[in-house]
Coordinates of C-alpha atoms in Angstrom, one line a residue:
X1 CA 42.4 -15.9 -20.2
X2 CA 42.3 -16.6 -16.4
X3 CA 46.0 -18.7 -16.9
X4 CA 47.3 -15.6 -18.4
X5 CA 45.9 -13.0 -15.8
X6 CA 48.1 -15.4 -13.4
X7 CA 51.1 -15.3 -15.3
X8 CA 51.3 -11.7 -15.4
X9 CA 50.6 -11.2 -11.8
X10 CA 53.4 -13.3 -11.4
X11 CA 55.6 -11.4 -13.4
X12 CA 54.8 -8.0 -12.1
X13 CA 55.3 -9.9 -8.5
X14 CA 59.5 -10.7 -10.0
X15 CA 59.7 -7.2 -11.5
X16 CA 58.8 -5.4 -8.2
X17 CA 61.0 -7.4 -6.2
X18 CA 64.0 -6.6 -8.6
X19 CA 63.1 -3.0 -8.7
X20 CA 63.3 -3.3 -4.6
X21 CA 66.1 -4.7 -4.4
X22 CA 65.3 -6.2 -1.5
X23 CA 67.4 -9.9 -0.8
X24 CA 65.6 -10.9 3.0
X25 CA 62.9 -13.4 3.1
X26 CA 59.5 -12.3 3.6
X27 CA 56.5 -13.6 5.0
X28 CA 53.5 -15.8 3.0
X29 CA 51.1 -13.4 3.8
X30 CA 53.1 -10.6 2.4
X31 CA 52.9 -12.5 -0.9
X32 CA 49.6 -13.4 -0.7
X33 CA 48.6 -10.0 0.0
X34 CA 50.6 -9.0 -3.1
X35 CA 49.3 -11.4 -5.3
X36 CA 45.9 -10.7 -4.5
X37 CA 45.8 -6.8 -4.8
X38 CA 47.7 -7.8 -8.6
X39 CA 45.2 -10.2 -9.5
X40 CA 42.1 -8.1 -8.3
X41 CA 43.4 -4.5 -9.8
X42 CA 46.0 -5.3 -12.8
X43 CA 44.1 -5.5 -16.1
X44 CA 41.2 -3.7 -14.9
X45 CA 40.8 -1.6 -18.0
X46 CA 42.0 -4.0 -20.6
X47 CA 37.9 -4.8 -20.7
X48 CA 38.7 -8.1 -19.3
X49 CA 35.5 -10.8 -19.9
X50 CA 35.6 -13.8 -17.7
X51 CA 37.7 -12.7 -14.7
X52 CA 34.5 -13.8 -11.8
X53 CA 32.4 -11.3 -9.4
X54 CA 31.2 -8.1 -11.7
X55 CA 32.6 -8.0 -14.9
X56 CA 32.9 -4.4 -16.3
X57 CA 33.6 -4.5 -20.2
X58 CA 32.7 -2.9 -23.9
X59 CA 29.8 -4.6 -25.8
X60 CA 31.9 -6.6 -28.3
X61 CA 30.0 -9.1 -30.7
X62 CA 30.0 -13.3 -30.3
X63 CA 30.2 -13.0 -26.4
X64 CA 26.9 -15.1 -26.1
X65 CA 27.7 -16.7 -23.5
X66 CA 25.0 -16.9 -20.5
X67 CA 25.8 -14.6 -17.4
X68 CA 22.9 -14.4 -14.5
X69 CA 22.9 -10.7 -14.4
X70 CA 23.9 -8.3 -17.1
X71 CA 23.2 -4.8 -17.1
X72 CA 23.7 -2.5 -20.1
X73 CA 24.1 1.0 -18.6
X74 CA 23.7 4.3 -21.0
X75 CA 21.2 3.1 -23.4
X76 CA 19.8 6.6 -24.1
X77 CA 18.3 7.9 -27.7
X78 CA 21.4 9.0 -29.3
X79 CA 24.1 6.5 -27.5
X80 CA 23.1 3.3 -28.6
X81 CA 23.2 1.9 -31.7
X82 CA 26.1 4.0 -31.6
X83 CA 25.4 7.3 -34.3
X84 CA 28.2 6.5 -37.7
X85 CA 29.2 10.0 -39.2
X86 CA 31.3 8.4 -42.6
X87 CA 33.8 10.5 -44.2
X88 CA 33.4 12.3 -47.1
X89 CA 35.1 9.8 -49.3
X90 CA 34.1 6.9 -48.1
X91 CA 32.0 5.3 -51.2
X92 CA 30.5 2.4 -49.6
X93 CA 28.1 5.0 -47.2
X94 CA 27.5 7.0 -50.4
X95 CA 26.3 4.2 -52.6
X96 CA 25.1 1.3 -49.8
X97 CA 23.9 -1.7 -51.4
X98 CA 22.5 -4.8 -49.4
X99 CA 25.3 -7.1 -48.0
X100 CA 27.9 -4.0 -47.2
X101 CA 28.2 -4.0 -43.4
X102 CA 25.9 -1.8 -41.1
X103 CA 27.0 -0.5 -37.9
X104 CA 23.7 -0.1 -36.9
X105 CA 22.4 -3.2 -37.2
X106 CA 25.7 -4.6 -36.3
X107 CA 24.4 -3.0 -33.1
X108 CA 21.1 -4.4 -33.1
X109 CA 22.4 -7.7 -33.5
X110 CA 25.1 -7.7 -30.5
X111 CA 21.5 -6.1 -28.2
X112 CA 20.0 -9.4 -29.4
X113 CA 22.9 -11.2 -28.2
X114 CA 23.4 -9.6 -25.0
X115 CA 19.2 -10.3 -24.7
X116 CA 19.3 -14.0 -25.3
X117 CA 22.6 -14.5 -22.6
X118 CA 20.8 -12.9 -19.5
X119 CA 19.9 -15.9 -17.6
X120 CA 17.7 -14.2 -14.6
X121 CA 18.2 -10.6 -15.2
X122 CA 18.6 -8.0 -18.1
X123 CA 18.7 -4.6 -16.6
X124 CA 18.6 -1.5 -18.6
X125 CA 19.3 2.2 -17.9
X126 CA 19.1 5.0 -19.6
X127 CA 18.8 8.9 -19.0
X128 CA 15.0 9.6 -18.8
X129 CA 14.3 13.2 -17.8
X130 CA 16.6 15.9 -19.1
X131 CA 18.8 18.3 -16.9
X132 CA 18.0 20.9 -17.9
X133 CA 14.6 21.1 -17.9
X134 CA 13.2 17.7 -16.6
X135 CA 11.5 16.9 -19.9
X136 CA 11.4 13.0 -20.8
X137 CA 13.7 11.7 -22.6
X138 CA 13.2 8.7 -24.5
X139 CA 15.3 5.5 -24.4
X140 CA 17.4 4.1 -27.2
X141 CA 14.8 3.0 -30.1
X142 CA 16.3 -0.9 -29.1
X143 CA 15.0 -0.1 -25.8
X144 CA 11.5 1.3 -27.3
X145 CA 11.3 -2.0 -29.2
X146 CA 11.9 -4.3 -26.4
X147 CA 9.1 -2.4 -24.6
X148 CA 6.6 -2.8 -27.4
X149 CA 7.1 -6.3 -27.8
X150 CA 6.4 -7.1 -24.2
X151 CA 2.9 -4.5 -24.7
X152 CA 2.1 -6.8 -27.7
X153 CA 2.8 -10.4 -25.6
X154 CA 1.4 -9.4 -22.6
X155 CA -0.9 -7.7 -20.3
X156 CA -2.3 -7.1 -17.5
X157 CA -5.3 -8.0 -15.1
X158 CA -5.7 -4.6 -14.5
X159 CA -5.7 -3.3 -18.3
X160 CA -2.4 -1.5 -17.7
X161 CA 0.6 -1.6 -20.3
X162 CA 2.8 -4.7 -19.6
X163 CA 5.8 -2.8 -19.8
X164 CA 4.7 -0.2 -17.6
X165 CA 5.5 -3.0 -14.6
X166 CA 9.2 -3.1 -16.0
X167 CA 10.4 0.5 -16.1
X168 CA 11.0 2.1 -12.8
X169 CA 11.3 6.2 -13.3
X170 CA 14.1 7.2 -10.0
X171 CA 13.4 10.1 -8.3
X172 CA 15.8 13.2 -9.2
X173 CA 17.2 13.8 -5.6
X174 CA 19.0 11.1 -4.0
X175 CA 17.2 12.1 -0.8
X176 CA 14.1 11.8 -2.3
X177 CA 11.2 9.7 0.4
X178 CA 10.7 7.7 -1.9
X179 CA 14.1 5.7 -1.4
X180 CA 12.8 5.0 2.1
X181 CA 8.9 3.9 1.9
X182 CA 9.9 -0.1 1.5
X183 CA 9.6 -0.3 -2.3
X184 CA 11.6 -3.4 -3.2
X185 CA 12.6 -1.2 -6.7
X186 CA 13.6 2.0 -5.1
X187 CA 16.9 1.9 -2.0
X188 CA 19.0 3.3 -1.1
X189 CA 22.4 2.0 0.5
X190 CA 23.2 5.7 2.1
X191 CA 22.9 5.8 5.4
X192 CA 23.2 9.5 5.3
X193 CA 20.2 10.4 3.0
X194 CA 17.7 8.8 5.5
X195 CA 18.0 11.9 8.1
X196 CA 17.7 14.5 5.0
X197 CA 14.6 12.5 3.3
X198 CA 12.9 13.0 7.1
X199 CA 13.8 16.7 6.8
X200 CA 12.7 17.1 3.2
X201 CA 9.1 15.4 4.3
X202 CA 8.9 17.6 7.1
X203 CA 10.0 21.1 5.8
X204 CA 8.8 24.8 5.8
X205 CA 6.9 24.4 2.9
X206 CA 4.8 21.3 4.1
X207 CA 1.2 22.2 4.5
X208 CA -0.4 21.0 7.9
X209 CA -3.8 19.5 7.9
X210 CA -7.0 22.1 7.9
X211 CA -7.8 20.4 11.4
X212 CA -5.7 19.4 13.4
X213 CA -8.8 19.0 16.7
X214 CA -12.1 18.4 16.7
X215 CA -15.3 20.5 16.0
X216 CA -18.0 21.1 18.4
X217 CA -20.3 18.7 18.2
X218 CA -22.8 18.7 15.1
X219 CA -26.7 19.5 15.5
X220 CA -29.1 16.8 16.9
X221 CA -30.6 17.1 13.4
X222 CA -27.5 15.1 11.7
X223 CA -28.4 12.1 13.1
X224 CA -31.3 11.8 11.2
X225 CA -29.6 10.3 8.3
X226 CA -30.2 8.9 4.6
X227 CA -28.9 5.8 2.8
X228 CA -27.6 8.0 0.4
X229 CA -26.1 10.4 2.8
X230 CA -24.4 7.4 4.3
X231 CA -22.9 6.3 1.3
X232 CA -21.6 9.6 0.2
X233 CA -19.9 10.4 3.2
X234 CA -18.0 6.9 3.1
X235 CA -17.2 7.8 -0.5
X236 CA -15.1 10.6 0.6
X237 CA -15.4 11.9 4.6
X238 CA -13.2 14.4 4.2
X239 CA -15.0 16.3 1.5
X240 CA -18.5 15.4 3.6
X241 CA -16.8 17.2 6.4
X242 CA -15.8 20.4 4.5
X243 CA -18.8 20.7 2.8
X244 CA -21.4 19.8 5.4
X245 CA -19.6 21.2 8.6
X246 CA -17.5 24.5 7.5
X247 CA -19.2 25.2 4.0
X248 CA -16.1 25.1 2.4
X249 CA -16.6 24.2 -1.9
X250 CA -13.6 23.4 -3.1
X251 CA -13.1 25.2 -6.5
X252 CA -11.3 22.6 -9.5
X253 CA -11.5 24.9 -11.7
X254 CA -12.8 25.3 -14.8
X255 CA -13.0 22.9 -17.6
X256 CA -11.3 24.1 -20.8
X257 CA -13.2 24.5 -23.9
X258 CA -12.2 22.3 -26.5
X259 CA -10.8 23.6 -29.5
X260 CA -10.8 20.4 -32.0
X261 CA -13.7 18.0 -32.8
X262 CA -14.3 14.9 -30.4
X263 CA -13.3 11.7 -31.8
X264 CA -12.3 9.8 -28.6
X265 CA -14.1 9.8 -25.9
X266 CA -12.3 10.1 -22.2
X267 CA -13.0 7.8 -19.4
X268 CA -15.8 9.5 -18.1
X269 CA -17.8 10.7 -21.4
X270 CA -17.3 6.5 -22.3
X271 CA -18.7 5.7 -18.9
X272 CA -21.9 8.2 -19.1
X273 CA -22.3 6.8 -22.6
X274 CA -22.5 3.2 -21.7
X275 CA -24.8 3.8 -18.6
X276 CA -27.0 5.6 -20.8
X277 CA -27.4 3.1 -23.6
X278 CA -28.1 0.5 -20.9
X279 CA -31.2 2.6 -19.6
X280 CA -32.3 2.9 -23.3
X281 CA -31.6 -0.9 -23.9
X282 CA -33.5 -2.1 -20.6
X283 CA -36.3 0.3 -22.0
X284 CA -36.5 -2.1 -24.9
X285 CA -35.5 0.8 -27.9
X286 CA -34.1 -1.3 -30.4
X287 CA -30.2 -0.3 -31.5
X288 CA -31.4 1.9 -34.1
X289 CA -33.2 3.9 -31.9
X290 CA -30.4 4.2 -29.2
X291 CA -27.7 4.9 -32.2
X292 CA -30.0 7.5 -33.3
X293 CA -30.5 9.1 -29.5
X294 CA -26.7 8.8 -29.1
X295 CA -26.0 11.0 -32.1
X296 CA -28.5 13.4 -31.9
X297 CA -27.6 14.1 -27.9
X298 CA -24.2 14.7 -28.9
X299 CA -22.6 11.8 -27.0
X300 CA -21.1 10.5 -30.3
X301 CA -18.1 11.9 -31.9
X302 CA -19.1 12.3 -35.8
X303 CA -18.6 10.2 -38.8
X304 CA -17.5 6.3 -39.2
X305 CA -15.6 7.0 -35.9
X306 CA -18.7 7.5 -34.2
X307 CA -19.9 4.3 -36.1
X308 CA -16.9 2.2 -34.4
X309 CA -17.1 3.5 -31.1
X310 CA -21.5 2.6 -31.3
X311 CA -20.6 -0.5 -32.4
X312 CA -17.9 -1.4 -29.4
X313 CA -20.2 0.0 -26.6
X314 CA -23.3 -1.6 -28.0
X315 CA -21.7 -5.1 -28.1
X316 CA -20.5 -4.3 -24.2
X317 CA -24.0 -3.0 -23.2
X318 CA -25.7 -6.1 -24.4
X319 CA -23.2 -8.9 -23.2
X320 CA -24.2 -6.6 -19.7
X321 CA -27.3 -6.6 -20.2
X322 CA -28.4 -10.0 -20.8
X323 CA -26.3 -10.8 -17.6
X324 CA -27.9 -8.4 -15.7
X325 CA -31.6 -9.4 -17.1
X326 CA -30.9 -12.9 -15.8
X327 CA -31.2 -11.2 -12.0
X328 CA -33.0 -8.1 -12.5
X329 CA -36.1 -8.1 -14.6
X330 CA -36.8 -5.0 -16.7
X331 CA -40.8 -4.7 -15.1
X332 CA -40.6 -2.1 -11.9
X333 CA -40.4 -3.6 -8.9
X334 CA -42.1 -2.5 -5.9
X335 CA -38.9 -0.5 -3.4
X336 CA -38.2 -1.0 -0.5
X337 CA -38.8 1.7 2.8
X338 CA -36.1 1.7 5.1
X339 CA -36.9 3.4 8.2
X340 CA -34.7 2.3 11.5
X341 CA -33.7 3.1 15.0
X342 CA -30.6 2.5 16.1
X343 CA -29.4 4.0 18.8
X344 CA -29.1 7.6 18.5
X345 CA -29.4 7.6 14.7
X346 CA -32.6 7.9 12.5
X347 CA -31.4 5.8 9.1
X348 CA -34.2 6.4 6.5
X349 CA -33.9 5.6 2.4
X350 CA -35.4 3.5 -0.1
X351 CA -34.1 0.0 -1.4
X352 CA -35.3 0.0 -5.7
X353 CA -34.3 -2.9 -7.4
X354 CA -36.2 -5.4 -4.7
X355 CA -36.2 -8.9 -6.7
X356 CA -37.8 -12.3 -5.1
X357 CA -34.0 -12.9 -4.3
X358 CA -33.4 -9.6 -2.7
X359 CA -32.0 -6.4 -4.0
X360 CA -29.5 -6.1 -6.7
X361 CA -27.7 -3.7 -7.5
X362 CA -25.5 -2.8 -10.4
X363 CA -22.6 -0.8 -12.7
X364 CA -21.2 -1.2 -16.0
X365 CA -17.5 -1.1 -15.4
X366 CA -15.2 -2.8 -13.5
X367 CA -16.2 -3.0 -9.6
X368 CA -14.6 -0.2 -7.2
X369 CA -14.0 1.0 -3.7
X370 CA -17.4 2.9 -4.3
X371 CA -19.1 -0.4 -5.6
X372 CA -18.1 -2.4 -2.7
X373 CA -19.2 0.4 -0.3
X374 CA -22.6 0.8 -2.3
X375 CA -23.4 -2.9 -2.2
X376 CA -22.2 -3.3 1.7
X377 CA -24.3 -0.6 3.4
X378 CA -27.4 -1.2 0.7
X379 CA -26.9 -4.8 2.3
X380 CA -26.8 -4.0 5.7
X381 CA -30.1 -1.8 5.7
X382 CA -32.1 -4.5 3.6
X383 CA -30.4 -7.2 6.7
X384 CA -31.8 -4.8 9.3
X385 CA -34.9 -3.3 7.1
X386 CA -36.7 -6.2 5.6
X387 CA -40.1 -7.6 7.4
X388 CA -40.9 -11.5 7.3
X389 CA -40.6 -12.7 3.4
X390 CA -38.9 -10.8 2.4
X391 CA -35.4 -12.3 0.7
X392 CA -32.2 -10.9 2.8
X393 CA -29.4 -11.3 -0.2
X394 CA -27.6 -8.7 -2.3
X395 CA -25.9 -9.0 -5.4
X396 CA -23.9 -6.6 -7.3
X397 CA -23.4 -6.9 -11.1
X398 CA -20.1 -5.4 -12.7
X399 CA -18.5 -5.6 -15.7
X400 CA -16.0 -8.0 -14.2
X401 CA -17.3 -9.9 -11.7
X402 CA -20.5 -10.6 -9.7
X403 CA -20.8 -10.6 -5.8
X404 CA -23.6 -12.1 -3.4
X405 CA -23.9 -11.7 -0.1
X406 CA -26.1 -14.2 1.7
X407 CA -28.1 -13.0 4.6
X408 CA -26.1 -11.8 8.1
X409 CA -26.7 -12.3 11.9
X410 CA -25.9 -9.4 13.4
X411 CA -26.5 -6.5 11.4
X412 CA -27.6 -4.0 13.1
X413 CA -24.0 -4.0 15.6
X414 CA -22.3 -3.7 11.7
X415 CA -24.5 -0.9 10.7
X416 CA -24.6 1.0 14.1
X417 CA -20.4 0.7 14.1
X418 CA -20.3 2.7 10.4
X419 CA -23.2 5.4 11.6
X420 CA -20.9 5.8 14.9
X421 CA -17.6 6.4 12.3
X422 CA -20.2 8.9 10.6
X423 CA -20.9 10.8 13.7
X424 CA -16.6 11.0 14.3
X425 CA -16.3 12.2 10.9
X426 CA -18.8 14.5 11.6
X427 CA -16.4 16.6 14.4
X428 CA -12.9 15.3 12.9
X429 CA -11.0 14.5 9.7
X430 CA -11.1 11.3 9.7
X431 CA -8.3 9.7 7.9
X432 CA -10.1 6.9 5.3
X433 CA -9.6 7.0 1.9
X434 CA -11.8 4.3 0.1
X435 CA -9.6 3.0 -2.9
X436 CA -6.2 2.5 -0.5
X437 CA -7.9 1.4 2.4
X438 CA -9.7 -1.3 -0.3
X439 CA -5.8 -2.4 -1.5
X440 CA -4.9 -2.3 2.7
X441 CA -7.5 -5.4 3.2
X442 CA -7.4 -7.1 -0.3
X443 CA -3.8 -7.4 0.4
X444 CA -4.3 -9.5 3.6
X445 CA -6.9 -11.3 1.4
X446 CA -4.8 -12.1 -1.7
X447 CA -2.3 -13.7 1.0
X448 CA -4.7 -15.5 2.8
X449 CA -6.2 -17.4 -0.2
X450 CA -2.5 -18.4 -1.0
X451 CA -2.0 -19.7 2.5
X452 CA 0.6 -17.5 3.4
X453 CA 0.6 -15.6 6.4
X454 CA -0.5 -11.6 6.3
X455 CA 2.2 -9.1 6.3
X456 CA 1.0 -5.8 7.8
X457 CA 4.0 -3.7 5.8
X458 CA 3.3 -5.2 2.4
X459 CA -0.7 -3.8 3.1
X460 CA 0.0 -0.5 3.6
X461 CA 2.8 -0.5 0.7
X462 CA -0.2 -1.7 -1.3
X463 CA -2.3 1.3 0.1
X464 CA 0.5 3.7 -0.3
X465 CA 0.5 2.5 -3.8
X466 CA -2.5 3.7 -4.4
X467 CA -2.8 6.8 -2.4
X468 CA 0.6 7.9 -4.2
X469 CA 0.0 6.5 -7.7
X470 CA 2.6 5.1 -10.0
X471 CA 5.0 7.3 -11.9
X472 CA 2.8 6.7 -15.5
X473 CA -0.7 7.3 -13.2
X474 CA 0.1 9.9 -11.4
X475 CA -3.1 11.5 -12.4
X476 CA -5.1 8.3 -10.7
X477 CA -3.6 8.8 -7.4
X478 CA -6.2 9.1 -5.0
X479 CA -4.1 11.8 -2.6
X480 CA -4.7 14.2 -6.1
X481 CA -8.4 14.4 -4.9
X482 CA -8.5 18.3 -4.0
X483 CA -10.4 18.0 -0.3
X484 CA -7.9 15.2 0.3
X485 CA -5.4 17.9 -0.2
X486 CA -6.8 20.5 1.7
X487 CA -7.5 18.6 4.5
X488 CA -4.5 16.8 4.7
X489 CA -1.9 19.0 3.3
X490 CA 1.3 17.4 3.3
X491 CA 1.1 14.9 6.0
X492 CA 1.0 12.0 5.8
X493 CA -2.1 10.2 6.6
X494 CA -1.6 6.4 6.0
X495 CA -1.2 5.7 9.9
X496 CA -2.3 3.1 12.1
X497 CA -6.0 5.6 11.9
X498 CA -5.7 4.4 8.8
X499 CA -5.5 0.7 9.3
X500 CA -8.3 0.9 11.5
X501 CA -10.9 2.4 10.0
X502 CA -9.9 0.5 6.8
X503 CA -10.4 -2.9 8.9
X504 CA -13.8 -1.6 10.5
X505 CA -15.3 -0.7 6.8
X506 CA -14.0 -3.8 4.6
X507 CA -13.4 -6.3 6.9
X508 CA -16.2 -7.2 7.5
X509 CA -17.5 -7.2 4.1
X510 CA -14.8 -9.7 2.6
X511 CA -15.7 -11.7 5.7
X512 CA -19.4 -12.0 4.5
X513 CA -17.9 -12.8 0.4
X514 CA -15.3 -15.5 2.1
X515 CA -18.6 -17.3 4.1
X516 CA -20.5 -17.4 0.7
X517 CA -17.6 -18.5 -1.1

C-alpha cells in the first residue's frame, strides 16, 4: 500500500516535469520538497488506511488491526448503524429469513471490531443537545450499549454511574469558561477565545455580591454563643449572615403538590425514614411495630412496594444499629454542660451522648462536610469542657466509615480561632463553602497518603468541582444553594479567602485523624 503511494508520487513527479517542459537541472531540495507535498496530499480522499500520523478513513469491515487511538466521529441516533430504506422489489427485505445479510448488524459487528483494535483510546462523539432547541439527544443505540455495559461492570466509590466518568457533555459556545478552568477534558487550543471567555464571565448581566464591605459591628449580645449556633453558622455563613444580620429569608419557593401516588421515595423522604426507624429501633419496638408506625405515619409508599422498600431500610437500620450499640448504649446518659470563657466569647451548650469513652456522635448515611464539622467543634468543646475524669475522645458513626479523635493539647487556641471566624462572618460574607472547601483539603490529603507532593491547582479544581457540579449533577452543586447565590451573585468566590478559611476549619481536623491513625 505504502510501495504504491510511492510509485505514484513518482509518477505524478515525471508527468509534471513533461507538462513543464522544463530541460535545466534543479536542485535536491526542489525534489524533495515536491516529493514530499505528493506524498503528504495525493491520495487523501481515496480513504487511504495505513499511510502513518492520523489516518482519516470510512469504517470498512476486517480492518482489525490495533491502532493506539481511534476515534469514531458522528455516532448520533440515526447515523450509525447506518438507517437501510430497501426498494420496493427487493424480496429478501420483504420476506428476511435467518442467514440473509443484515446491514445493521453488519454494523454492529464492524463497532465491535473497531472496539477490540483501540489499544489506549476509543473516543466517541456524537451530537448531544439539539440546535434548535438544546434538548438531549441521545447517542447511537451502539453507543447506549457500550454505556450500559460499563454501568453493569463497574462502579463507583461514590455510588455514581460508571459511565457517567466517561462522557464529557462540551459547552455550546466555544468561549464558554469552562474551556479555561484547568479541566484536563475540556481545552481549548484558541488563543483568541481566552479574552472573550474573561468578557463573558465578567459581563452586564453578572450579578455582584450583596456585600461587597463590611457591617457595623454586631451587638455585644452575639458573643454569647451556642454549640448549636456555632455549628449552624459553619454549615452555611452566608445564609447565618443574611438571616441573623439583615433579616433577609430567602424564599425557595413552594413545593409542588404531587399529583400521582408515592412509590419511591427521594433522597430526603429515604433519609427522614431511616433516621426515624433507628429512634424506634434503639427504643427496642420490635420490626412489627416500626412497620406498622411507618405505614400508618405515611412515610411508606402503599402496597408490596412499601413492603420492599421496609424490608431494604430495616436491614440498613439494623446492620447500623448493632454498630452503633457496640459504642453507644441505648440507657440515657447523663449530658454534658458546656459553659466556657474564651476571650471575648461566652460558648454555652450541652454534650448528650457522654459514654465512659467520651461522646459519640452519629448519622445514618454516608459522612459529610456537615458531619465532619459536627464531630470537630462537639470535639473541641468536650477538649476544653470536660472536668477531671471525664474521657476526652469523640467518635462519629456513619454509614461508611467510623472516626475517632483522641484527646488534643491545645484546644482552646483551635476553638477561639473558629469563634474569631464567627465574629468575621458576623460583619462580612465570608467566602467558605463547607462541601468544596472539604474536597480543597482531602485533595492535599489523598496526595499525601500516596507520597506524592500537594498540588495547590488540582485542590481547588477539586473544590471547583464541587462548587460547580458535574454536567449529570448539576442539581448537587453546592453554588445552587439560594443564599450562596444571593450573596455571591456571579462572582466568583473560590479565591485564595477561600483557601484559607478552608485550611483554618479542616486542617486541623485531618491533622488530629492522621495522629490517631
Amino acid at each position: 500500500n505504502e510501495l504504491q503511494l510511492i510509485r505514484k508520487a513518482l509518477d505524478a513527479l515525471g508527468e509534471q516535469t513533461e507538462l513543464a517542459g522544463f530541460t535545466e537541472p534543479v536542485s535536491l531540495s526542489v525534489v524533495k520538497s515536491t516529493l514530499r507535498e505528493l506524498l503528504t496530499t495525493s491520495e487523501s480522499g481515496a480513504g487511504r488506511f495505513l499511510s502513518g500520523g492520523v489516518t482519516c478513513c470510512a469504517m470498512t469491515p476486517m480492518r482489525s488491526i490495533p491502532f493506539a487511538v481511534i476515534c469514531l466521529i458522528g455516532m448520533n441516533d440515526d447515523a450509525y448503524p447506518r438507517p437501510h430504506q430497501p426498494v420496493g422489489f427487493d424480496l429478501l427485505a420483504k420476506r428476511f429469513q435467518r442467514g440473509d445479510r443484515s446491514r445493521r448488524q453488519d454494523d454492529r459487528y464492524l463497532f465491535l471490531e473497531t472496539l477490540l483494535s483501540a489499544r489506549r483510546v476509543l473516543y466517541l462523539s456524537y451530537v448531544g443537545q439539539s440546535i434548535r432547541d438544546n434538548s438531549v439527544l441521545p447517542p447511537s443505540v451502539l453507543v447506549s450499549e457500550l454505556l450500559d455495559v460499563v454501568d453493569r461492570g463497574f462502579q463507583t466509590t461514590n455510588g455514581e454511574r460508571a459511565s457517567t466518568q466517561l462522557v464529557t457533555r462540551h459547552p455550546l459556545q466555544a468561549f464558554s469558561r469552562r474551556y479555561f478552568t484547568g479541566d484536563p477534558r475540556l481545552f481549548s487550543y484558541a488563543r483568541e477565545w481566552i479574552e472573550a471567555s474573561r468578557q463573558a464571565g465578567r459581563g452586564e448581566l453578572d450579578k455582584p455580591p450583596l456585600l461587597t464591605g463590611e457591617l457595623s459591628e454586631p451587638e455585644p449580645a452575639l458573643r454569647w454563643v451556642t454549640l448549636e449556633t456555632l455549628t449552624r453558622f459553619f454549615r452555611n455563613p452566608a445564609r447565618w449572615l443574611l438571616r441573623e444580620r439583615l433579616g433577609v429569608q430567602v424564599d425557595e419557593g413552594e413545593e409542588a403538590l404531587e399529583t400521582r401516588e408515592p412509590f419511591v421515595l427521594d433522597g430526603l423522604e429515604n433519609y427522614q425514614l431511616l433516621d426515624r426507624m433507628l429512634d424506634l429501633h434503639r427504643e427496642g419496638r420490635s420490626v412489627a411495630d416500626i412497620e406498622t408506625i411507618m405505614r400508618a405515619s405515611g412515610a411508606l409508599p402503599h402496597g408490596q412496594v412499601g413492603e420492599c422498600l421496609f424490608a431494604g431500610a430495616s436491614e440498613r437500620v439494623a446492620r447500623f444499629a448493632g454498630r452503633l450499640g457496640r459504642v453507644l448504649p441505648r440507657r440515657d446518659t447523663k449530658p454534658l454542660e458546656v459553659d466556657l470563657m474564651l476571650g471575648d466569647f461566652r460558648l454555652t451548650g450541652r454534650l448528650t451522648g457522654m459514654t465512659a469513652s467520651g461522646w459519640v456522635g452519629y448519622r445514618l448515611a454516608k459522612i459529610k462536610a456537615a458531619d465532619y464539622l459536627n464531630l470537630w467543634l462537639h470535639h473541641l468543646a468536650l477538649n476544653v469542657a470536660a472536668p477531671e475524669g471525664v474521657a476526652r475522645q469523640s467518635h462519629w458513626v456513619a454509614e461508611d466509615q467510623d472516626v475517632v479523635l483522641d484527646a488534643l493539647e491545645h484546644p482552646q487556641a483551635l476553638l477561639k480561632t473558629l469563634l474569631d471566624l464567627y465574629w468575621q462572618g458576623s460583619c462580612r460574607l465570608l467566602p467558605f463553602f463547607p462541601k468544596s472547601a472539604l474536597a480543597y483539603v482531602e485533595s492535599f490529603r489523598k496526595a499525601q497518603e500516596k507520597g506524592k507532593e500537594a498540588d495547590p491547582d488540582k485542590a481547588l479544581w477539586a473544590a471547583r468541582q464541587v462548587w460547580e457540579g458535574s454536567e449529570q449533577r448539576a442539581s448537587l452543586a453546592e453554588r445552587r444553594d439560594a443564599y450562596y447565590q444571593l450573596a455571591f451573585g456571579d462572582v466568583d468566590p473560590l479565591d485564595s479567602a477561600f483557601t484559607a478559611l478552608a485550611t483554618a476549619v479542616f486542617e486541623p481536623l485531618f491533622e488530629t485523624m492522621d495522629a490517631n491513625s
